[in-house]
Amino acid sequence: MSETYSISDLARELDITTRAIRFYEEQGMLSPERRGQERIYSPRDKVTLKLILRGKRIGFSLAECKELIELYDPSHGNRKQLETFLHKISQRRQQLAQQLLDIQQMQLELDTAEERCLAALAGGQTSA
């Protein structure tokens, strides 16, 4: 028999709350077995949770994580999943590059505003 996990086992091992695990279950991303009221999670559920957490860390939406997980097909390999993942990584890099440019532009604007304020204060002016 393969190893199974309780919700508290997974929460402790992956350092997340049981509430988060139940949320992912509500979103249809996990489907544990039930023994009465108890949820029994499989090794596949554990891997799915790890993938969700990794995806969230690198900025993927929950919908993107779900899409990638659903693309996995152990009987046909995971080429489609990997190709989609690479495309999403590229998109995320582009988003981050744009955000970096936006931040740099904002810093320049802050520098300019700060210089004007300091110059106005040094010159005895009180309007910005």
GROMACS .gro file of N, CA, C and O in nm:
model
  512
    1MET      N    1   0.084  -0.119   0.000
    1MET     CA    2   0.000   0.000   0.000
    1MET      C    3   0.088   0.125   0.000
    1MET      O    4   0.187   0.133   0.071
    2SER      N    5   0.054   0.222  -0.086
    2SER     CA    6   0.136   0.342  -0.093
    2SER      C    7   0.109   0.432   0.028
    2SER      O    8   0.005   0.423   0.093
    3GLU      N    9   0.204   0.518   0.053
    3GLU     CA   10   0.194   0.607   0.168
    3GLU      C   11   0.078   0.705   0.149
    3GLU      O   12   0.054   0.754   0.039
    4THR      N   13   0.008   0.733   0.256
    4THR     CA   14  -0.100   0.831   0.252
    4THR      C   15  -0.074   0.935   0.360
    4THR      O   16   0.009   0.915   0.450
    5TYR      N   17  -0.146   1.046   0.349
    5TYR     CA   18  -0.125   1.158   0.440
    5TYR      C   19  -0.259   1.212   0.490
    5TYR      O   20  -0.355   1.217   0.414
    6SER      N   21  -0.260   1.254   0.614
    6SER     CA   22  -0.376   1.326   0.664
    6SER      C   23  -0.358   1.473   0.627
    6SER      O   24  -0.248   1.516   0.587
    7ILE      N   25  -0.462   1.551   0.642
    7ILE     CA   26  -0.452   1.693   0.609
    7ILE      C   27  -0.349   1.762   0.700
    7ILE      O   28  -0.273   1.847   0.655
    8SER      N   29  -0.344   1.721   0.825
    8SER     CA   30  -0.247   1.783   0.917
    8SER      C   31  -0.104   1.741   0.883
    8SER      O   32  -0.011   1.821   0.899
    9ASP      N   33  -0.086   1.616   0.836
    9ASP     CA   34   0.047   1.572   0.793
    9ASP      C   35   0.099   1.661   0.680
    9ASP      O   36   0.212   1.709   0.683
   10LEU      N   37   0.013   1.681   0.578
   10LEU     CA   38   0.054   1.764   0.464
   10LEU      C   39   0.079   1.908   0.505
   10LEU      O   40   0.176   1.970   0.461
   11ALA      N   41  -0.009   1.961   0.587
   11ALA     CA   42   0.006   2.099   0.632
   11ALA      C   43   0.139   2.118   0.704
   11ALA      O   44   0.213   2.214   0.677
   12ARG      N   45   0.171   2.027   0.791
   12ARG     CA   46   0.295   2.035   0.868
   12ARG      C   47   0.417   2.018   0.776
   12ARG      O   48   0.511   2.096   0.781
   13GLU      N   49   0.411   1.919   0.690
   13GLU     CA   50   0.524   1.889   0.602
   13GLU      C   51   0.552   2.000   0.500
   13GLU      O   52   0.667   2.029   0.469
   14LEU      N   53   0.445   2.062   0.449
   14LEU     CA   54   0.461   2.165   0.345
   14LEU      C   55   0.454   2.307   0.401
   14LEU      O   56   0.461   2.404   0.326
   15ASP      N   57   0.438   2.317   0.532
   15ASP     CA   58   0.433   2.446   0.601
   15ASP      C   59   0.323   2.537   0.545
   15ASP      O   60   0.348   2.652   0.509
   16ILE      N   61   0.203   2.481   0.534
   16ILE     CA   62   0.086   2.558   0.494
   16ILE      C   63  -0.027   2.525   0.591
   16ILE      O   64  -0.015   2.431   0.671
   17THR      N   65  -0.134   2.599   0.582
   17THR     CA   66  -0.245   2.574   0.674
   17THR      C   67  -0.338   2.467   0.617
   17THR      O   68  -0.345   2.447   0.495
   18THR      N   69  -0.410   2.403   0.707
   18THR     CA   70  -0.511   2.306   0.662
   18THR      C   71  -0.620   2.379   0.584
   18THR      O   72  -0.677   2.323   0.492
   19ARG      N   73  -0.645   2.503   0.620
   19ARG     CA   74  -0.744   2.583   0.547
   19ARG      C   75  -0.703   2.600   0.401
   19ARG      O   76  -0.787   2.592   0.311
   20ALA      N   77  -0.573   2.625   0.376
   20ALA     CA   78  -0.525   2.639   0.238
   20ALA      C   79  -0.546   2.508   0.161
   20ALA      O   80  -0.589   2.510   0.046
   21ILE      N   81  -0.518   2.397   0.225
   21ILE     CA   82  -0.536   2.267   0.160
   21ILE      C   83  -0.683   2.246   0.125
   21ILE      O   84  -0.717   2.204   0.014
   22ARG      N   85  -0.771   2.279   0.218
   22ARG     CA   86  -0.915   2.266   0.190
   22ARG      C   87  -0.958   2.360   0.077
   22ARG      O   88  -1.042   2.323  -0.006
   23PHE      N   89  -0.898   2.479   0.071
   23PHE     CA   90  -0.928   2.573  -0.038
   23PHE      C   91  -0.891   2.512  -0.173
   23PHE      O   92  -0.970   2.516  -0.268
   24TYR      N   93  -0.772   2.453  -0.183
   24TYR     CA   94  -0.730   2.391  -0.309
   24TYR      C   95  -0.821   2.275  -0.344
   24TYR      O   96  -0.848   2.249  -0.461
   25GLU      N   97  -0.869   2.207  -0.244
   25GLU     CA   98  -0.965   2.098  -0.267
   25GLU      C   99  -1.096   2.155  -0.322
   25GLU      O  100  -1.152   2.103  -0.419
   26GLU      N  101  -1.143   2.265  -0.264
   26GLU     CA  102  -1.266   2.330  -0.311
   26GLU      C  103  -1.252   2.378  -0.457
   26GLU      O  104  -1.350   2.380  -0.531
   27GLN      N  105  -1.130   2.415  -0.495
   27GLN     CA  106  -1.104   2.462  -0.630
   27GLN      C  107  -1.090   2.347  -0.730
   27GLN      O  108  -1.067   2.369  -0.848
   28GLY      N  109  -1.102   2.224  -0.682
   28GLY     CA  110  -1.095   2.108  -0.768
   28GLY      C  111  -0.953   2.065  -0.803
   28GLY      O  112  -0.932   1.988  -0.897
   29MET      N  113  -0.856   2.114  -0.727
   29MET     CA  114  -0.716   2.082  -0.756
   29MET      C  115  -0.668   1.959  -0.680
   29MET      O  116  -0.567   1.901  -0.716
   30LEU      N  117  -0.739   1.921  -0.577
   30LEU     CA  118  -0.708   1.802  -0.497
   30LEU      C  119  -0.836   1.722  -0.480
   30LEU      O  120  -0.944   1.780  -0.470
   31SER      N  121  -0.822   1.592  -0.477
   31SER     CA  122  -0.940   1.509  -0.454
   31SER      C  123  -0.903   1.391  -0.364
   31SER      O  124  -0.882   1.279  -0.411
   32PRO      N  125  -0.892   1.418  -0.235
   32PRO     CA  126  -0.855   1.311  -0.142
   32PRO      C  127  -0.967   1.210  -0.125
   32PRO      O  128  -1.083   1.239  -0.151
   33GLU      N  129  -0.926   1.091  -0.086
   33GLU     CA  130  -1.025   0.989  -0.048
   33GLU      C  131  -1.087   1.033   0.084
   33GLU      O  132  -1.030   1.114   0.156
   34ARG      N  133  -1.200   0.977   0.113
   34ARG     CA  134  -1.266   1.006   0.240
   34ARG      C  135  -1.286   0.876   0.317
   34ARG      O  136  -1.324   0.775   0.260
   35ARG      N  137  -1.256   0.883   0.444
   35ARG     CA  138  -1.290   0.775   0.537
   35ARG      C  139  -1.374   0.840   0.645
   35ARG      O  140  -1.320   0.897   0.740
   36GLY      N  141  -1.503   0.837   0.624
   36GLY     CA  142  -1.591   0.913   0.714
   36GLY      C  143  -1.568   1.060   0.691
   36GLY      O  144  -1.576   1.109   0.578
   37GLN      N  145  -1.532   1.132   0.796
   37GLN     CA  146  -1.503   1.275   0.786
   37GLN      C  147  -1.355   1.303   0.754
   37GLN      O  148  -1.318   1.415   0.725
   38GLU      N  149  -1.273   1.198   0.763
   38GLU     CA  150  -1.129   1.216   0.745
   38GLU      C  151  -1.090   1.218   0.598
   38GLU      O  152  -1.136   1.136   0.519
   39ARG      N  153  -1.003   1.313   0.563
   39ARG     CA  154  -0.948   1.321   0.428
   39ARG      C  155  -0.818   1.241   0.425
   39ARG      O  156  -0.733   1.257   0.512
   40ILE      N  157  -0.803   1.159   0.321
   40ILE     CA  158  -0.681   1.079   0.304
   40ILE      C  159  -0.617   1.122   0.172
   40ILE      O  160  -0.674   1.103   0.064
   41TYR      N  161  -0.498   1.180   0.182
   41TYR     CA  162  -0.429   1.233   0.064
   41TYR      C  163  -0.325   1.134   0.014
   41TYR      O  164  -0.255   1.070   0.092
   42SER      N  165  -0.312   1.126  -0.117
   42SER     CA  166  -0.218   1.035  -0.182
   42SER      C  167  -0.086   1.107  -0.210
   42SER      O  168  -0.078   1.231  -0.201
   43PRO      N  169   0.017   1.031  -0.249
   43PRO     CA  170   0.142   1.094  -0.291
   43PRO      C  171   0.120   1.191  -0.408
   43PRO      O  172   0.185   1.295  -0.415
   44ARG      N  173   0.027   1.158  -0.497
   44ARG     CA  174  -0.003   1.250  -0.609
   44ARG      C  175  -0.059   1.383  -0.557
   44ARG      O  176  -0.025   1.490  -0.608
   45ASP      N  177  -0.144   1.377  -0.455
   45ASP     CA  178  -0.196   1.500  -0.395
   45ASP      C  179  -0.083   1.584  -0.337
   45ASP      O  180  -0.083   1.707  -0.349
   46LYS      N  181   0.013   1.517  -0.275
   46LYS     CA  182   0.127   1.587  -0.217
   46LYS      C  183   0.208   1.657  -0.327
   46LYS      O  184   0.246   1.774  -0.313
   47VAL      N  185   0.232   1.587  -0.438
   47VAL     CA  186   0.305   1.646  -0.551
   47VAL      C  187   0.226   1.765  -0.607
   47VAL      O  188   0.282   1.870  -0.638
   48THR      N  189   0.096   1.749  -0.620
   48THR     CA  190   0.011   1.857  -0.669
   48THR      C  191   0.023   1.980  -0.580
   48THR      O  192   0.038   2.092  -0.628
   49LEU      N  193   0.019   1.959  -0.450
   49LEU     CA  194   0.034   2.071  -0.357
   49LEU      C  195   0.169   2.138  -0.372
   49LEU      O  196   0.178   2.262  -0.370
   50LYS      N  197   0.275   2.060  -0.389
   50LYS     CA  198   0.408   2.117  -0.409
   50LYS      C  199   0.411   2.201  -0.536
   50LYS      O  200   0.472   2.309  -0.538
   51LEU      N  201   0.347   2.153  -0.642
   51LEU     CA  202   0.344   2.228  -0.768
   51LEU      C  203   0.265   2.358  -0.752
   51LEU      O  204   0.305   2.462  -0.806
   52ILE      N  205   0.155   2.352  -0.679
   52ILE     CA  206   0.077   2.474  -0.655
   52ILE      C  207   0.162   2.576  -0.580
   52ILE      O  208   0.168   2.693  -0.618
   53LEU      N  209   0.228   2.532  -0.476
   53LEU     CA  210   0.309   2.622  -0.394
   53LEU      C  211   0.426   2.681  -0.474
   53LEU      O  212   0.456   2.800  -0.462
   54ARG      N  213   0.488   2.598  -0.555
   54ARG     CA  214   0.598   2.647  -0.640
   54ARG      C  215   0.546   2.749  -0.740
   54ARG      O  216   0.607   2.855  -0.761
   55GLY      N  217   0.433   2.719  -0.803
   55GLY     CA  218   0.373   2.811  -0.898
   55GLY      C  219   0.339   2.944  -0.835
   55GLY      O  220   0.364   3.051  -0.892
   56LYS      N  221   0.281   2.941  -0.716
   56LYS     CA  222   0.246   3.065  -0.647
   56LYS      C  223   0.372   3.145  -0.612
   56LYS      O  224   0.372   3.267  -0.621
   57ARG      N  225   0.480   3.076  -0.572
   57ARG     CA  226   0.606   3.145  -0.538
   57ARG      C  227   0.662   3.221  -0.657
   57ARG      O  228   0.725   3.325  -0.640
   58ILE      N  229   0.646   3.167  -0.777
   58ILE     CA  230   0.703   3.235  -0.894
   58ILE      C  231   0.602   3.326  -0.963
   58ILE      O  232   0.629   3.379  -1.070
   59GLY      N  233   0.488   3.346  -0.898
   59GLY     CA  234   0.394   3.446  -0.945
   59GLY      C  235   0.284   3.399  -1.036
   59GLY      O  236   0.214   3.480  -1.096
   60PHE      N  237   0.264   3.269  -1.048
   60PHE     CA  238   0.156   3.219  -1.131
   60PHE      C  239   0.024   3.231  -1.055
   60PHE      O  240   0.019   3.215  -0.934
   61SER      N  241  -0.081   3.256  -1.129
   61SER     CA  242  -0.215   3.259  -1.069
   61SER      C  243  -0.256   3.115  -1.036
   61SER      O  244  -0.198   3.019  -1.089
   62LEU      N  245  -0.357   3.103  -0.956
   62LEU     CA  246  -0.409   2.970  -0.923
   62LEU      C  247  -0.463   2.902  -1.048
   62LEU      O  248  -0.445   2.781  -1.067
   63ALA      N  249  -0.525   2.980  -1.136
   63ALA     CA  250  -0.577   2.924  -1.262
   63ALA      C  251  -0.463   2.870  -1.348
   63ALA      O  252  -0.477   2.764  -1.410
   64GLU      N  253  -0.350   2.940  -1.352
   64GLU     CA  254  -0.235   2.892  -1.429
   64GLU      C  255  -0.179   2.764  -1.368
   64GLU      O  256  -0.143   2.670  -1.440
   65CYS      N  257  -0.171   2.760  -1.235
   65CYS     CA  258  -0.124   2.638  -1.168
   65CYS      C  259  -0.216   2.521  -1.201
   65CYS      O  260  -0.169   2.412  -1.234
   66LYS      N  261  -0.345   2.547  -1.195
   66LYS     CA  262  -0.442   2.441  -1.223
   66LYS      C  263  -0.428   2.392  -1.366
   66LYS      O  264  -0.429   2.271  -1.392
   67GLU      N  265  -0.411   2.484  -1.460
   67GLU     CA  266  -0.393   2.446  -1.601
   67GLU      C  267  -0.271   2.356  -1.620
   67GLU      O  268  -0.278   2.254  -1.688
   68LEU      N  269  -0.161   2.393  -1.558
   68LEU     CA  270  -0.039   2.314  -1.571
   68LEU      C  271  -0.055   2.176  -1.510
   68LEU      O  272  -0.011   2.076  -1.567
   69ILE      N  273  -0.120   2.168  -1.397
   69ILE     CA  274  -0.140   2.039  -1.329
   69ILE      C  275  -0.230   1.950  -1.414
   69ILE      O  276  -0.206   1.830  -1.429
   70GLU      N  277  -0.334   2.009  -1.471
   70GLU     CA  278  -0.428   1.931  -1.552
   70GLU      C  279  -0.365   1.879  -1.681
   70GLU      O  280  -0.414   1.782  -1.739
   71LEU      N  281  -0.257   1.944  -1.727
   71LEU     CA  282  -0.191   1.900  -1.850
   71LEU      C  283  -0.108   1.773  -1.831
   71LEU      O  284  -0.071   1.708  -1.928
   72TYR      N  285  -0.078   1.740  -1.706
   72TYR     CA  286   0.005   1.622  -1.681
   72TYR      C  287  -0.073   1.496  -1.716
   72TYR      O  288  -0.186   1.475  -1.673
   73ASP      N  289  -0.011   1.413  -1.798
   73ASP     CA  290  -0.072   1.287  -1.839
   73ASP      C  291   0.034   1.178  -1.830
   73ASP      O  292   0.117   1.164  -1.920
   74PRO      N  293   0.035   1.102  -1.720
   74PRO     CA  294   0.142   1.003  -1.702
   74PRO      C  295   0.146   0.897  -1.812
   74PRO      O  296   0.251   0.842  -1.840
   75SER      N  297   0.035   0.873  -1.880
   75SER     CA  298   0.035   0.771  -1.984
   75SER      C  299   0.096   0.821  -2.115
   75SER      O  300   0.140   0.741  -2.197
   76HIS      N  301   0.100   0.953  -2.135
   76HIS     CA  302   0.155   1.008  -2.260
   76HIS      C  303   0.274   1.100  -2.236
   76HIS      O  304   0.316   1.173  -2.326
   77GLY      N  305   0.328   1.099  -2.117
   77GLY     CA  306   0.440   1.187  -2.087
   77GLY      C  307   0.390   1.326  -2.054
   77GLY      O  308   0.271   1.354  -2.053
   78ASN      N  309   0.486   1.414  -2.030
   78ASN     CA  310   0.445   1.548  -1.988
   78ASN      C  311   0.500   1.657  -2.080
   78ASN      O  312   0.523   1.768  -2.039
   79ARG      N  313   0.522   1.624  -2.206
   79ARG     CA  314   0.576   1.721  -2.302
   79ARG      C  315   0.489   1.847  -2.312
   79ARG      O  316   0.539   1.958  -2.306
   80LYS      N  317   0.358   1.828  -2.328
   80LYS     CA  318   0.266   1.942  -2.340
   80LYS      C  319   0.272   2.028  -2.214
   80LYS      O  320   0.274   2.152  -2.221
   81GLN      N  321   0.278   1.964  -2.100
   81GLN     CA  322   0.286   2.036  -1.973
   81GLN      C  323   0.413   2.119  -1.967
   81GLN      O  324   0.411   2.237  -1.932
   82LEU      N  325   0.526   2.058  -2.006
   82LEU     CA  326   0.654   2.128  -2.001
   82LEU      C  327   0.659   2.243  -2.102
   82LEU      O  328   0.711   2.351  -2.071
   83GLU      N  329   0.605   2.222  -2.220
   83GLU     CA  330   0.603   2.330  -2.320
   83GLU      C  331   0.517   2.447  -2.272
   83GLU      O  332   0.556   2.563  -2.287
   84THR      N  333   0.404   2.416  -2.213
   84THR     CA  334   0.317   2.521  -2.160
   84THR      C  335   0.385   2.593  -2.044
   84THR      O  336   0.378   2.716  -2.032
   85PHE      N  337   0.452   2.517  -1.959
   85PHE     CA  338   0.525   2.575  -1.846
   85PHE      C  339   0.632   2.671  -1.896
   85PHE      O  340   0.646   2.783  -1.845
   86LEU      N  341   0.708   2.630  -1.998
   86LEU     CA  342   0.812   2.717  -2.054
   86LEU      C  343   0.751   2.846  -2.111
   86LEU      O  344   0.807   2.955  -2.093
   87HIS      N  345   0.638   2.834  -2.176
   87HIS     CA  346   0.570   2.953  -2.231
   87HIS      C  347   0.528   3.047  -2.117
   87HIS      O  348   0.546   3.169  -2.125
   88LYS      N  349   0.474   2.990  -2.010
   88LYS     CA  350   0.430   3.071  -1.896
   88LYS      C  351   0.549   3.135  -1.825
   88LYS      O  352   0.540   3.249  -1.778
   89ILE      N  353   0.660   3.064  -1.819
   89ILE     CA  354   0.782   3.120  -1.760
   89ILE      C  355   0.826   3.242  -1.843
   89ILE      O  356   0.860   3.347  -1.788
   90SER      N  357   0.824   3.228  -1.973
   90SER     CA  358   0.862   3.339  -2.062
   90SER      C  359   0.770   3.459  -2.041
   90SER      O  360   0.817   3.574  -2.031
   91GLN      N  361   0.640   3.433  -2.033
   91GLN     CA  362   0.544   3.542  -2.010
   91GLN      C  363   0.571   3.610  -1.875
   91GLN      O  364   0.566   3.733  -1.865
   92ARG      N  365   0.598   3.530  -1.774
   92ARG     CA  366   0.623   3.586  -1.641
   92ARG      C  367   0.749   3.670  -1.641
   92ARG      O  368   0.754   3.777  -1.580
   93ARG      N  369   0.853   3.624  -1.711
   93ARG     CA  370   0.977   3.704  -1.721
   93ARG      C  371   0.950   3.838  -1.788
   93ARG      O  372   1.002   3.941  -1.746
   94GLN      N  373   0.867   3.838  -1.893
   94GLN     CA  374   0.833   3.962  -1.961
   94GLN      C  375   0.758   4.057  -1.866
   94GLN      O  376   0.784   4.177  -1.865
   95GLN      N  377   0.665   4.001  -1.789
   95GLN     CA  378   0.591   4.083  -1.692
   95GLN      C  379   0.685   4.144  -1.589
   95GLN      O  380   0.675   4.262  -1.555
   96LEU      N  381   0.778   4.063  -1.539
   96LEU     CA  382   0.873   4.112  -1.439
   96LEU      C  383   0.965   4.218  -1.497
   96LEU      O  384   0.996   4.317  -1.431
   97ALA      N  385   1.008   4.199  -1.622
   97ALA     CA  386   1.094   4.298  -1.687
   97ALA      C  387   1.019   4.431  -1.700
   97ALA      O  388   1.076   4.538  -1.675
   98GLN      N  389   0.891   4.425  -1.737
   98GLN     CA  390   0.811   4.547  -1.748
   98GLN      C  391   0.793   4.613  -1.611
   98GLN      O  392   0.803   4.734  -1.598
   99GLN      N  393   0.768   4.532  -1.510
   99GLN     CA  394   0.753   4.586  -1.375
   99GLN      C  395   0.882   4.653  -1.330
   99GLN      O  396   0.878   4.758  -1.266
  100LEU      N  397   0.996   4.592  -1.363
  100LEU     CA  398   1.125   4.650  -1.327
  100LEU      C  399   1.144   4.786  -1.395
  100LEU      O  400   1.186   4.883  -1.332
  101LEU      N  401   1.109   4.794  -1.524
  101LEU     CA  402   1.116   4.922  -1.594
  101LEU      C  403   1.024   5.026  -1.530
  101LEU      O  404   1.062   5.142  -1.514
  102ASP      N  405   0.904   4.982  -1.495
  102ASP     CA  406   0.808   5.073  -1.430
  102ASP      C  407   0.862   5.124  -1.297
  102ASP      O  408   0.850   5.243  -1.265
  103ILE      N  409   0.923   5.036  -1.220
  103ILE     CA  410   0.981   5.075  -1.091
  103ILE      C  411   1.096   5.173  -1.112
  103ILE      O  412   1.107   5.274  -1.041
  104GLN      N  413   1.182   5.145  -1.210
  104GLN     CA  414   1.294   5.235  -1.237
  104GLN      C  415   1.245   5.373  -1.279
  104GLN      O  416   1.299   5.475  -1.236
  105GLN      N  417   1.140   5.379  -1.361
  105GLN     CA  418   1.083   5.505  -1.403
  105GLN      C  419   1.025   5.580  -1.283
  105GLN      O  420   1.044   5.701  -1.269
  106MET      N  421   0.957   5.508  -1.196
  106MET     CA  422   0.900   5.570  -1.077
  106MET      C  423   1.010   5.624  -0.986
  106MET      O  424   0.997   5.732  -0.929
  107GLN      N  425   1.121   5.551  -0.976
  107GLN     CA  426   1.234   5.599  -0.894
  107GLN      C  427   1.291   5.729  -0.951
  107GLN      O  428   1.324   5.821  -0.876
  108LEU      N  429   1.301   5.737  -1.084
  108LEU     CA  430   1.349   5.861  -1.146
  108LEU      C  431   1.254   5.977  -1.116
  108LEU      O  432   1.298   6.090  -1.088
  109GLU      N  433   1.125   5.951  -1.124
  109GLU     CA  434   1.027   6.055  -1.094
  109GLU      C  435   1.035   6.097  -0.948
  109GLU      O  436   1.023   6.217  -0.916
  110LEU      N  437   1.056   6.003  -0.859
  110LEU     CA  438   1.073   6.036  -0.717
  110LEU      C  439   1.199   6.119  -0.695
  110LEU      O  440   1.199   6.216  -0.618
  111ASP      N  441   1.307   6.081  -0.763
  111ASP     CA  442   1.432   6.157  -0.753
  111ASP      C  443   1.411   6.301  -0.797
  111ASP      O  444   1.457   6.396  -0.732
  112THR      N  445   1.342   6.319  -0.909
  112THR     CA  446   1.315   6.453  -0.961
  112THR      C  447   1.230   6.534  -0.863
  112THR      O  448   1.260   6.650  -0.834
  113ALA      N  449   1.125   6.473  -0.811
  113ALA     CA  450   1.039   6.542  -0.714
  113ALA      C  451   1.118   6.579  -0.588
  113ALA      O  452   1.103   6.689  -0.534
  114GLU      N  453   1.202   6.487  -0.544
  114GLU     CA  454   1.283   6.512  -0.424
  114GLU      C  455   1.379   6.627  -0.448
  114GLU      O  456   1.394   6.717  -0.363
  115GLU      N  457   1.445   6.628  -0.564
  115GLU     CA  458   1.540   6.737  -0.597
  115GLU      C  459   1.469   6.872  -0.600
  115GLU      O  460   1.521   6.971  -0.550
  116ARG      N  461   1.349   6.874  -0.657
  116ARG     CA  462   1.273   6.999  -0.663
  116ARG      C  463   1.235   7.047  -0.523
  116ARG      O  464   1.242   7.167  -0.492
  117CYS      N  465   1.194   6.954  -0.439
  117CYS     CA  466   1.158   6.991  -0.302
  117CYS      C  467   1.280   7.045  -0.227
  117CYS      O  468   1.271   7.148  -0.158
  118LEU      N  469   1.392   6.976  -0.239
  118LEU     CA  470   1.515   7.020  -0.171
  118LEU      C  471   1.560   7.155  -0.224
  118LEU      O  472   1.602   7.242  -0.145
  119ALA      N  473   1.551   7.175  -0.355
  119ALA     CA  474   1.591   7.302  -0.413
  119ALA      C  475   1.498   7.414  -0.364
  119ALA      O  476   1.544   7.524  -0.332
  120ALA      N  477   1.369   7.384  -0.356
  120ALA     CA  478   1.273   7.484  -0.310
  120ALA      C  479   1.300   7.519  -0.162
  120ALA      O  480   1.294   7.636  -0.124
  121LEU      N  481   1.330   7.418  -0.083
  121LEU     CA  482   1.361   7.443   0.058
  121LEU      C  483   1.490   7.524   0.073
  121LEU      O  484   1.499   7.614   0.157
  122ALA      N  485   1.591   7.492  -0.007
  122ALA     CA  486   1.718   7.563   0.000
  122ALA      C  487   1.703   7.708  -0.047
  122ALA      O  488   1.771   7.797   0.002
  123GLY      N  489   1.613   7.729  -0.141
  123GLY     CA  490   1.591   7.863  -0.194
  123GLY      C  491   1.491   7.944  -0.114
  123GLY      O  492   1.462   8.058  -0.148
  124GLY      N  493   1.437   7.886  -0.012
  124GLY     CA  494   1.341   7.956   0.071
  124GLY      C  495   1.200   7.959   0.016
  124GLY      O  496   1.114   8.027   0.070
  125GLN      N  497   1.175   7.885  -0.091
  125GLN     CA  498   1.039   7.881  -0.146
  125GLN      C  499   0.955   7.781  -0.068
  125GLN      O  500   1.007   7.684  -0.015
  126THR      N  501   0.826   7.803  -0.066
  126THR     CA  502   0.740   7.713   0.010
  126THR      C  503   0.642   7.638  -0.079
  126THR      O  504   0.562   7.562  -0.030
  127SER      N  505   0.645   7.661  -0.211
  127SER     CA  506   0.554   7.586  -0.300
  127SER      C  507   0.632   7.487  -0.382
  127SER      O  508   0.746   7.512  -0.422
  128ALA      N  509   0.573   7.372  -0.410
  128ALA     CA  510   0.644   7.267  -0.485
  128ALA      C  511   0.619   7.282  -0.630
  128ALA      O  512   0.540   7.253  -0.698
   0.00000   0.00000   0.00000
